[in-house]
Each structure stands twice: as structure tokens, then as C-alpha cells.
Amino acid sequence: MIGTDIDIAANLLTNGQVVAIPTETVYGLAANAFNANAVAKIYAIKNRPAFNPLIIHAHHPKQLADWGLQVPTKMEMLLSHFSPGPLTYVIPKSNAIPDLVTAGTNAVAVRFPNHAITLKLLQQLEFPLAAPSANPSGFVSPTTAQHVNQQLGQQIPYILDGGNCSVGVESTIISFLNPVPEILRYGGVTIEEIETVIGKVLDKPKLSGTQITTDNPVAPGQLAKHYATKHPLIIGNINTITLPKNLNKVACISFNAYNHLLPIENQFVLSGNNNLAEAAQKLFSVLRQLNEMDLDLIIAEQFPDIGIGKAINDRLYRASIKN
Ligand code: TXA
Ligand code: MG
């Protein structure tokens, strides 16, 4: 069921059930992070590999001390700038966090989502919420309650509807496990913004299809094949790629302009006015729309590799990787 009743969501979560929640990035599939049985349901519903840990969602950084978690100085600085917001912090785990949440590793990921309804929900609860994106494992993340309902509606008792996600790609993940903080995933907060506050960080290792596979993740969160589209997706320039004969079955994703080659209804322009944030916000719904079409090929343009454009390119790259 889809609804907007925070009390219903709070009751279900308190009773160990799984509920989909809105955040500013994407919808999450949430359960009581301190209840291992409830957390196990998340893995089952998503069909998520047991080695892939979950992010803990809380409403205020002051809660971390209550759970025995220590905040490094540079993280403290980022917290005051970007939380609540689309930034996830990886820090050493404490005993309060069940091993199932961290997939047996000794680090935990935490974030403070910037969404009014979910902040209110978190304030009502006596526990934080473990929540991965609310999609079957390997699939594109949902940015509306309807997206969640289409794939997981039968398996969860409630989807808390908070409208369209405003950021549209997942949070940036930064690790504080080593002296120099390291970006593990590009997302809603840009590297440029982070470096303005804490100085140089390690950029995440560049992904390559052969180097990293689902069977051989270099680290949690580094699964190369992800965001799978139903039809083959390649990244390139529509003007230079050799196109298949039947152009009715070719679609494209472009940043700001239409082309003269493909039927107009097969062209998805993410931001007519050149705005990368708008492009990011629309990306995942467009990937879902493309799944509904009868296509042989999707050609995605490379986006400017700055700011949130890095997150867009990362998701497109992962969508382009097939087995
Ligand atoms: O924006 C987001 O982060 C969304 C919303 C719902 O908050 N959540 C999300 O969760 O994207 P998920 O599970 O789809 O992606 C979380 C990523 C995974 O790739 C996981 O491997 C990584 O975070 N992660 C979680 N715990 C970690 C840890 N302890 N160390 C390193 N990576 C971790
Ligand atoms: Mg996910």
C-alpha cells in the first residue's frame, strides 16, 4: 500500500516490518537497524548478496555517540556542511550495530537523509533505520513511490510516499577508515564541495568492467554491473557511432540537445537548460521508461565529468556493463 501516514510507517517498523521510505536521493527499503531479524528481511526482499552492507539512516549526528560510534574531525566538519543531506560516512563499527547491517565487516555507513517526512519518522523512532535503495538488487534505484510499488509492492506492507526525490541519484559515500578520506561512490554531494571543506580526498578507484565484477568486489559498493537496463546501453557520441538499420528501435539519452538522427520520441534530453542537477534528478526515471520501450539499443552521451556529472557518468557506465 502507498500512503503518507508516518504513524503507520512507524508502527510497522517498530514491529520489525520493512517499509519503503522517501529520501532526497532515492527511495529506501527500511527496517530497524538494531533488529537483525528485520534487517534480514531487507536482504531477502531485495535478493541482495549477503556481502553487501547497508547504510544506517538517522536524524541527528548526536545519536552516533549513543551508539558508541566515534566521529573523526574531518567528518565532523562535513557533518556541519552537508548533513542532513546526500552524504554517507563510513566509519569504524561499534558493538551496537548488528553484523548483518555491515555484512560482517568492521565498518558502518551512516547518513542523515534530508527529507522532511523521513526526518519526522526517524525522530519518532527509538532506533535508526537500515535502508538500501528500494529496488531489486542490480536494478536501477526508485525515485518515486510508484517505482517502488511496481517492483516491490507485493512484498512490503507500506510505501511512505514523499513525492519525487529531489536529487535523484544516491548519496556520495566517503570513507574515514584511513587517514586520508576516500570517496567510495559518487553521488549527491560533489567532490568539489567536499574538498572545499576538508581539502584533498582520495578519489575512488576508476571502475573497469574486467577489473571489478559482482563476484570480485574490491570493496562493498564497488559492484560494477548495476543499474541494469533491459536493452543494451552504450556510452558514446550519436554522431560518430555506427547506428543499426532500424532507427525506430534506437533510443538516446542526451544532456541538453536533440539530434537529427533518431525519432524524436526516442530521444531523452535530461536538461534543456544545461543543468547537471536537473539531469541527475531525471536519470533513473528515464532508465525505467526505456525499459518499457521496444528497443535494440540505447546510446547515452558522456556527461560533463564535473560536479554531479561524475555520478551521472558512473551510473551510466554501470548500466552499460553486461555479464
Ligand atoms: O542515497 C542513498 O545512499 C540511498 C538512500 C536510500 O539512502 N541508499 C543507498 O543504499 O543507495 P544502497 O544499499 O543501495 O547503496 C549503499 C552502498 C552499497 O553499495 C554498499 O556496498 C555501500 O553503500 N556500503 C554500505 N555499508 C558500507 C560499509 N560499511 N563500507 C563500505 N561501503 C558500504
Ligand atoms: Mg542500491
PDB file of C-alpha atoms in Angstrom, residues 24 30 32 49-50 54 60 69 94 99 103 121 134 141-142 151 171 221 232 236 272 274 289-292 307 312:
ATOM      1  CA  GLU A  24      16.126  13.296  -1.150  1.00  0.00           C
ATOM      2  CA  ALA A  30      13.936   0.439   5.625  1.00  0.00           C
ATOM      3  CA  ASN A  32      15.005  -1.302  12.406  1.00  0.00           C
ATOM      4  CA  PRO A  49      24.073 -10.547  -1.745  1.00  0.00           C
ATOM      5  CA  ALA A  50      24.963 -11.102   1.929  1.00  0.00           C
ATOM      6  CA  LEU A  54      23.539  -1.431   4.378  1.00  0.00           C
ATOM      7  CA  HIS A  60      20.916  13.746  14.004  1.00  0.00           C
ATOM      8  CA  LEU A  69      30.436   5.460  17.193  1.00  0.00           C
ATOM      9  CA  SER A  94      30.686  -0.405  17.281  1.00  0.00           C
ATOM     10  CA  ASP A  99      26.944  -7.636  11.965  1.00  0.00           C
ATOM     11  CA  ALA A 103      27.803  -7.617   6.219  1.00  0.00           C
ATOM     12  CA  LEU A 121       9.667   9.469  11.032  1.00  0.00           C
ATOM     13  CA  ALA A 134      14.252   0.163  -2.624  1.00  0.00           C
ATOM     14  CA  SER A 141      17.048   2.840  -7.854  1.00  0.00           C
ATOM     15  CA  PRO A 142      13.483   4.185  -7.443  1.00  0.00           C
ATOM     16  CA  GLN A 151       8.679  -3.861  -8.265  1.00  0.00           C
ATOM     17  CA  SER A 171      24.319   9.674  -1.751  1.00  0.00           C
ATOM     18  CA  GLY A 221      29.659  -0.625  -3.048  1.00  0.00           C
ATOM     19  CA  PRO A 232      21.906  -2.894 -24.362  1.00  0.00           C
ATOM     20  CA  GLY A 236      29.225   7.369 -26.919  1.00  0.00           C
ATOM     21  CA  GLY A 272      17.325  21.549 -21.922  1.00  0.00           C
ATOM     22  CA  ASN A 274      22.285  22.607 -19.269  1.00  0.00           C
ATOM     23  CA  GLN A 289      10.916   4.496 -19.225  1.00  0.00           C
ATOM     24  CA  LEU A 290      13.452   2.999 -21.636  1.00  0.00           C
ATOM     25  CA  ASN A 291      12.832  -0.437 -20.122  1.00  0.00           C
ATOM     26  CA  GLU A 292       9.187  -0.146 -21.195  1.00  0.00           C
ATOM     27  CA  GLY A 307      30.139  18.050 -10.056  1.00  0.00           C
ATOM     28  CA  ILE A 312      25.626  10.502 -13.765  1.00  0.00           C
TER      29      ILE A 312
END
